[in-house]
Amino acid sequence: MKKIKLLILVLFILTANHTFAQTLSTGDIAFIGLNSDGSDNFVFVLLKNIDNGTVLKITDQGWDDVTSSFYSVSGDATLTWTATSNMTAGSIIQITTANSDGTTMNPDVASVGSLSGDLVIGSFGDQVFIYQGSASSPTFITGIHFNVEAGSTTGNWDGEIGTTGKTHLPNQLTNGVNAIWVYEGAQVERDNFRYKCSATTTGTPTELSNAINTLSNWDVDATNGTPYTLNPYPCSFTVNSASSPPTVTTNAASGVSTTGATLNGTVNANSASTVVTFNYGLTTSYGSTTTASQSPVTGSSDTPVSSAISSLNANTTYHYRVVGDNSEGVTNGSDQTFITSAPTVAFNATGSSGLESVNSADLQVVLSAVSGLDVTVDYTVTGTASGSGTDYTLANGTLTINDGDANDNITIAGIVNDLLDENNETVIVTLSNPGNATLGTNTVHTYTITDNDPTPTVAFNATGSNGLESV
């Protein structure tokens, strides 16, 4: 028992002041200020808790996307910063590297970390990256860039390297999301920058990262020679982390029609930006996904979400559920179902015709939408033509359009090509009593059998004759 108590005490002491090297992810840190005039210094804020012993690499070397490697010119270097205590999200780290006289300084807030190495931020444009791992295989956490070259874009910064200040935007980073290119309007180059304390300083890691990496939220030194005060930083940051994955509820579908519906749900993002989608399909395996029109959802209150879907089959049961995905996990809502409406059934046209020499004719019956059930419809035959093989063969009956089919035909068969000169005759087919459908507009089709016999002539059989008067 004494050994167990001693072991517990040792574990408690070790974990109370542990020095575990922690692996961070892109966006876990954000730059909030940089001066290249006066003393070279920059400041960043932690967007998540980090452990004692966590190591960051900080470099002003340019990045070459083509070779996936750093490009170093004269003066470029890499610092190694190591946390010397456990640190909470919202902590601000300010580092001064080279003074204007060329001397080197340690971090101004020495209690939060130790620094080795030195770098000089170029006054004609430069970049600073924070990464973990090796230079040959870095995991970029964040980056800040200030330089203006012909062809510079937010999509790839300078898009070239080779001289001081020129760099690609690493593919792991996205400008405006977890990295920033700071400059003044019309791409005027400046040297000193600071995030505005009047902008967002409280939020989730994602909300803060998005705000901090938005250029309009920064002060830019228009004099191009006056550095900002970064230590002490003029404001603090509060980082709210999501305590749990999103809470989601699948609600009843609305606007259900023959081929479409609106899927509905409710999502509580639990303070973390949540991507909202709906899964739907013929089974609980679903197979199709659509994004809610309100996605992403933020905040900590219930938010109604919906998505309209189309191109469905009629008379069909569909399964669906709402899905929420945030930094804390994925939550699937319960499965619900809806049944699409029945289609209409009707002739595709109200009339057609053909010569009596044409042996048969198909009268097409169509659905307004493909059905998931067999559709039946009765039909009766009338008209001036005689059935039962006299002029044609077709009796009253029922047409079945199989599930998955869009149409089928009622066939007038055995049309008789007689030698009688007669009027055109009609076969009139009328639809009624549909099953798994409703009647559409064209419920009657008149087919005209066109006579093709020559018109007879009347004449004497000879132009003259004679006989006895006794006849």
Coordinates of C-alpha atoms in Angstrom, one line a residue, residues 75-405:
G75 CA 20.1 38.0 -42.7
D76 CA 17.5 35.2 -42.7
A77 CA 17.5 32.9 -39.7
T78 CA 15.4 30.7 -37.5
L79 CA 14.7 31.2 -33.8
T80 CA 13.7 28.4 -31.4
W81 CA 11.2 29.3 -28.7
T82 CA 10.4 26.9 -25.9
A83 CA 7.6 27.3 -23.4
T84 CA 8.9 27.2 -19.8
S85 CA 5.5 26.7 -18.2
N86 CA 2.0 25.6 -19.1
M87 CA 0.3 28.4 -20.9
T88 CA -3.4 29.1 -21.5
A89 CA -5.2 30.2 -24.6
G90 CA -5.2 34.0 -24.9
S91 CA -1.6 34.3 -23.7
I92 CA 0.4 37.0 -25.6
I93 CA 4.0 36.4 -26.5
Q94 CA 6.1 39.4 -27.5
I95 CA 9.6 38.8 -28.9
T96 CA 12.2 41.5 -29.7
T97 CA 15.0 40.1 -31.9
A98 CA 17.6 42.6 -33.2
N99 CA 17.7 46.2 -32.0
S100 CA 18.4 49.0 -34.4
D101 CA 22.0 49.0 -33.2
G102 CA 22.3 45.3 -34.1
T103 CA 22.4 43.9 -30.6
T104 CA 20.2 40.9 -29.8
M105 CA 17.5 40.7 -27.1
N106 CA 15.7 37.8 -25.5
P107 CA 11.9 37.7 -25.3
D108 CA 10.7 40.8 -23.4
V109 CA 8.4 38.5 -21.3
A110 CA 11.2 36.1 -20.3
S111 CA 9.0 34.1 -17.9
V112 CA 6.8 32.6 -20.7
G113 CA 9.6 31.0 -22.7
S114 CA 13.2 30.7 -23.6
L115 CA 14.7 31.9 -26.9
S116 CA 17.7 30.8 -28.9
G117 CA 18.9 32.2 -32.1
D118 CA 18.3 35.6 -33.7
L119 CA 16.8 37.0 -36.9
V120 CA 16.5 40.5 -38.5
I121 CA 13.2 41.6 -40.0
G122 CA 13.9 43.3 -43.3
S123 CA 12.6 46.9 -43.6
F124 CA 11.9 46.5 -47.3
G125 CA 9.5 43.7 -46.8
D126 CA 9.8 40.3 -45.1
Q127 CA 7.8 37.5 -43.7
V128 CA 7.7 35.6 -40.4
F129 CA 6.5 32.0 -40.1
I130 CA 5.8 29.9 -37.0
Y131 CA 6.1 26.2 -37.5
Q132 CA 6.9 22.9 -35.8
G133 CA 8.9 20.0 -37.1
S134 CA 11.9 20.2 -39.3
A135 CA 12.8 22.7 -42.0
S136 CA 12.5 19.9 -44.5
S137 CA 9.1 18.9 -43.3
P138 CA 7.4 21.8 -41.4
T139 CA 3.9 22.0 -40.0
F140 CA 3.1 25.7 -40.4
I141 CA 1.1 27.2 -37.6
T142 CA 0.7 30.7 -38.9
G143 CA 2.5 33.4 -40.9
I144 CA 2.6 37.1 -41.5
H145 CA 4.0 38.8 -44.7
F146 CA 4.5 42.4 -45.6
N147 CA 5.8 43.1 -49.1
V148 CA 4.3 44.3 -52.4
E149 CA 5.6 43.0 -55.7
A150 CA 4.1 43.1 -59.1
G151 CA 1.6 40.3 -59.3
S152 CA 1.2 40.0 -55.5
T153 CA -2.1 38.4 -54.5
T154 CA -3.7 37.3 -51.3
G155 CA -3.8 33.8 -52.8
N156 CA -0.1 33.3 -53.0
W157 CA 1.5 36.5 -51.6
D158 CA 4.4 37.4 -53.8
G159 CA 4.3 34.1 -55.7
E160 CA 8.1 34.2 -56.1
I161 CA 11.2 34.0 -54.0
G162 CA 14.9 34.8 -54.3
T163 CA 15.4 38.1 -52.6
T164 CA 14.6 39.5 -49.2
G165 CA 10.9 39.7 -48.5
K166 CA 9.7 37.5 -51.3
T167 CA 7.9 34.3 -50.5
H168 CA 5.2 31.9 -51.5
L169 CA 2.2 31.4 -49.2
P170 CA 2.7 27.8 -47.9
N171 CA -0.1 25.5 -49.1
Q172 CA -0.8 24.6 -45.5
L173 CA -1.8 28.2 -44.8
T174 CA -4.7 30.3 -46.1
N175 CA -4.5 34.1 -46.2
G176 CA -7.3 35.6 -44.2
V177 CA -7.9 32.4 -42.2
N178 CA -4.7 31.4 -40.5
A179 CA -2.1 33.8 -42.1
I180 CA -2.1 37.4 -43.2
W181 CA -0.5 39.6 -45.8
V182 CA -0.5 43.2 -44.3
Y183 CA -0.3 46.2 -46.5
E184 CA -2.1 49.5 -47.1
G185 CA -4.7 50.1 -49.7
A186 CA -3.6 49.9 -53.4
Q187 CA -0.9 47.6 -52.2
V188 CA 1.3 50.3 -50.7
E189 CA 4.2 48.8 -48.8
R190 CA 4.4 49.6 -45.1
D191 CA 6.7 48.4 -42.3
N192 CA 4.7 48.5 -39.0
F193 CA 1.5 46.8 -38.1
R194 CA -0.8 46.1 -35.1
Y195 CA -4.2 44.3 -34.8
K196 CA -6.9 46.8 -33.7
C197 CA -8.1 46.3 -30.1
S198 CA -11.5 47.6 -31.3
A199 CA -11.9 44.5 -33.4
T200 CA -12.8 41.0 -32.1
T201 CA -10.8 40.0 -29.0
T202 CA -13.2 37.4 -27.6
G203 CA -14.4 34.3 -29.4
T204 CA -13.6 30.7 -30.3
P205 CA -10.2 29.9 -31.8
T206 CA -11.7 29.9 -35.3
E207 CA -13.6 33.1 -34.8
L208 CA -10.5 34.9 -33.4
S209 CA -8.2 33.5 -36.1
N210 CA -10.6 34.7 -38.8
A211 CA -10.8 38.1 -37.3
I212 CA -7.1 38.5 -36.6
N213 CA -6.2 37.5 -40.1
T214 CA -8.5 40.0 -41.7
L215 CA -6.6 43.1 -43.1
S216 CA -9.3 45.6 -42.3
N217 CA -8.9 44.8 -38.6
W218 CA -5.3 46.0 -38.5
D219 CA -3.7 49.4 -38.0
V220 CA -1.0 50.1 -40.7
D221 CA 1.7 52.8 -40.1
A222 CA 1.1 55.3 -42.9
T223 CA 4.2 57.2 -42.0
N224 CA 6.2 54.1 -42.8
G225 CA 8.6 54.9 -39.9
T226 CA 6.8 54.8 -36.6
P227 CA 6.7 51.4 -34.8
Y228 CA 3.7 50.5 -32.7
T229 CA 3.8 49.7 -29.0
L230 CA 3.6 45.9 -28.8
N231 CA 4.9 45.5 -25.2
P232 CA 2.8 45.8 -23.2
Y233 CA 0.1 44.9 -25.8
P234 CA -2.8 47.4 -25.5
C235 CA -5.5 44.8 -25.0
S236 CA -6.1 41.2 -24.0
F237 CA -7.8 38.2 -25.7
T238 CA -10.3 35.8 -24.3
V239 CA -10.5 32.4 -26.1
N240 CA -13.8 30.5 -25.8
S241 CA -13.4 26.9 -26.6
A242 CA -16.3 24.6 -27.6
S243 CA -17.1 22.4 -24.6
S244 CA -18.7 19.7 -26.7
P245 CA -19.6 18.7 -30.3
P246 CA -22.6 20.4 -31.7
T247 CA -26.1 19.5 -30.6
V248 CA -28.4 18.7 -33.5
T249 CA -32.0 17.7 -34.0
T250 CA -33.6 16.4 -37.3
N251 CA -37.0 18.0 -37.8
A252 CA -39.9 17.2 -40.2
A253 CA -39.4 17.9 -43.9
S254 CA -41.5 20.6 -45.5
G255 CA -42.6 21.5 -49.0
V256 CA -42.8 17.9 -50.0
S257 CA -43.7 17.6 -53.7
T258 CA -43.5 15.0 -56.4
T259 CA -39.8 15.5 -57.0
G260 CA -38.6 17.7 -54.1
A261 CA -38.6 18.6 -50.4
T262 CA -37.0 20.9 -47.9
L263 CA -35.0 19.1 -45.2
N264 CA -35.1 20.8 -41.8
G265 CA -33.2 20.6 -38.5
T266 CA -31.9 22.6 -35.5
V267 CA -28.2 23.0 -34.6
N268 CA -26.5 24.4 -31.5
A269 CA -22.9 25.0 -32.4
N270 CA -21.8 25.1 -28.8
S271 CA -19.6 28.2 -29.6
A272 CA -17.6 26.5 -32.3
S273 CA -18.1 27.2 -36.0
T274 CA -20.1 24.2 -37.2
V275 CA -20.5 23.0 -40.8
V276 CA -24.1 21.7 -41.3
T277 CA -25.1 19.2 -43.9
F278 CA -28.0 16.8 -44.5
N279 CA -27.6 13.2 -45.5
Y280 CA -30.5 11.7 -47.5
G281 CA -31.3 8.6 -49.6
L282 CA -33.5 5.6 -50.1
T283 CA -32.1 3.8 -47.0
T284 CA -30.3 4.7 -43.8
S285 CA -27.1 4.3 -45.7
Y286 CA -28.2 7.6 -47.3
G287 CA -25.7 8.2 -50.2
S288 CA -26.4 11.8 -50.9
T289 CA -25.3 15.0 -49.0
T290 CA -26.4 18.6 -49.3
T291 CA -25.2 21.6 -47.3
A292 CA -27.6 23.6 -45.2
S293 CA -28.1 27.1 -46.5
Q294 CA -27.3 28.5 -43.0
S295 CA -23.9 26.7 -42.8
P296 CA -21.7 27.4 -41.0
V297 CA -23.5 27.9 -37.7
T298 CA -21.9 29.7 -34.8
G299 CA -22.8 30.7 -31.3
S300 CA -24.5 28.7 -28.5
S301 CA -28.2 28.9 -29.2
D302 CA -30.5 26.7 -31.3
T303 CA -30.4 27.7 -34.9
P304 CA -32.9 26.4 -37.5
V305 CA -31.2 25.0 -40.6
S306 CA -32.6 23.8 -43.9
S307 CA -31.7 22.6 -47.4
A308 CA -34.0 22.2 -50.4
I309 CA -33.4 19.1 -52.5
S310 CA -34.8 18.1 -55.9
S311 CA -34.7 15.5 -58.7
L312 CA -36.4 12.9 -56.5
N313 CA -38.7 10.1 -57.5
A314 CA -42.4 10.3 -56.9
N315 CA -44.2 7.9 -54.6
T316 CA -40.9 7.2 -52.8
T317 CA -39.9 7.0 -49.1
Y318 CA -36.7 9.0 -48.4
H319 CA -34.5 8.8 -45.3
Y320 CA -32.6 11.9 -44.0
R321 CA -30.8 13.3 -41.1
V322 CA -29.0 16.6 -40.1
V323 CA -25.2 16.4 -39.4
G324 CA -23.1 19.0 -37.4
D325 CA -19.3 19.1 -37.6
N326 CA -17.2 21.4 -35.5
S327 CA -13.7 21.3 -33.9
E328 CA -15.0 19.2 -31.1
G329 CA -16.5 16.4 -33.1
V330 CA -19.4 15.3 -35.4
T331 CA -23.0 14.8 -34.3
N332 CA -25.6 13.0 -36.4
G333 CA -29.2 13.7 -35.9
S334 CA -31.9 11.0 -35.8
D335 CA -33.2 9.5 -39.0
Q336 CA -36.5 10.8 -40.3
T337 CA -38.5 10.0 -43.5
F338 CA -40.9 11.6 -45.9
I339 CA -42.8 10.3 -48.9
T340 CA -42.9 12.2 -52.1
S341 CA -46.2 13.0 -53.7
A342 CA -47.9 10.8 -56.4
P343 CA -47.2 11.8 -60.0
T344 CA -49.8 12.7 -62.6
V345 CA -50.6 10.3 -65.5
A346 CA -51.8 11.4 -68.9
F347 CA -51.3 11.1 -72.6
N348 CA -48.4 13.1 -74.0
A349 CA -50.7 14.5 -76.7
T350 CA -54.4 14.7 -77.3
G351 CA -54.3 13.4 -80.9
S352 CA -52.4 11.7 -83.6
S353 CA -53.1 10.0 -87.0
G354 CA -51.8 7.5 -89.4
L355 CA -52.7 5.8 -92.7
E356 CA -54.7 2.6 -92.5
S357 CA -51.7 0.9 -94.2
V358 CA -49.8 1.4 -90.9
N359 CA -50.4 -1.8 -89.0
S360 CA -50.2 -0.4 -85.4
A361 CA -50.0 2.9 -83.5
D362 CA -48.6 3.6 -80.0
L363 CA -50.4 6.1 -77.8
Q364 CA -47.8 7.2 -75.2
V365 CA -48.9 7.7 -71.6
V366 CA -46.5 9.6 -69.4
L367 CA -45.9 10.3 -65.7
S368 CA -45.0 13.8 -64.5
A369 CA -42.2 12.1 -62.5
V370 CA -40.6 8.7 -62.2
S371 CA -42.4 6.8 -59.5
G372 CA -41.2 4.5 -56.8
L373 CA -44.4 2.4 -57.1
D374 CA -46.1 0.8 -60.1
V375 CA -48.7 3.2 -61.6
T376 CA -51.9 1.8 -63.1
V377 CA -54.6 3.6 -65.2
D378 CA -57.8 2.2 -66.8
Y379 CA -58.8 3.1 -70.3
T380 CA -61.9 2.8 -72.5
V381 CA -62.1 2.7 -76.3
T382 CA -64.7 4.4 -78.4
G383 CA -64.8 6.2 -81.8
T384 CA -66.2 5.8 -85.3
A385 CA -63.8 3.0 -86.3
S386 CA -65.0 -0.5 -85.5
G387 CA -62.9 -2.6 -83.2
S388 CA -62.6 -6.3 -82.7
G389 CA -60.6 -6.8 -85.8
T390 CA -62.9 -5.0 -88.2
D391 CA -60.8 -1.9 -88.4
Y392 CA -58.4 -2.4 -85.6
T393 CA -57.8 -4.5 -82.4
L394 CA -58.0 -2.8 -79.0
A395 CA -60.3 -3.5 -76.1
N396 CA -60.9 -1.7 -72.8
G397 CA -58.1 -2.4 -70.4
T398 CA -55.6 -1.3 -67.8
L399 CA -52.1 0.1 -68.4
T400 CA -49.3 -0.5 -65.9
I401 CA -46.3 1.8 -65.8
N402 CA -43.6 -0.1 -63.8
D403 CA -41.8 1.7 -60.9
G404 CA -38.7 3.4 -62.3
D405 CA -40.2 4.0 -65.7

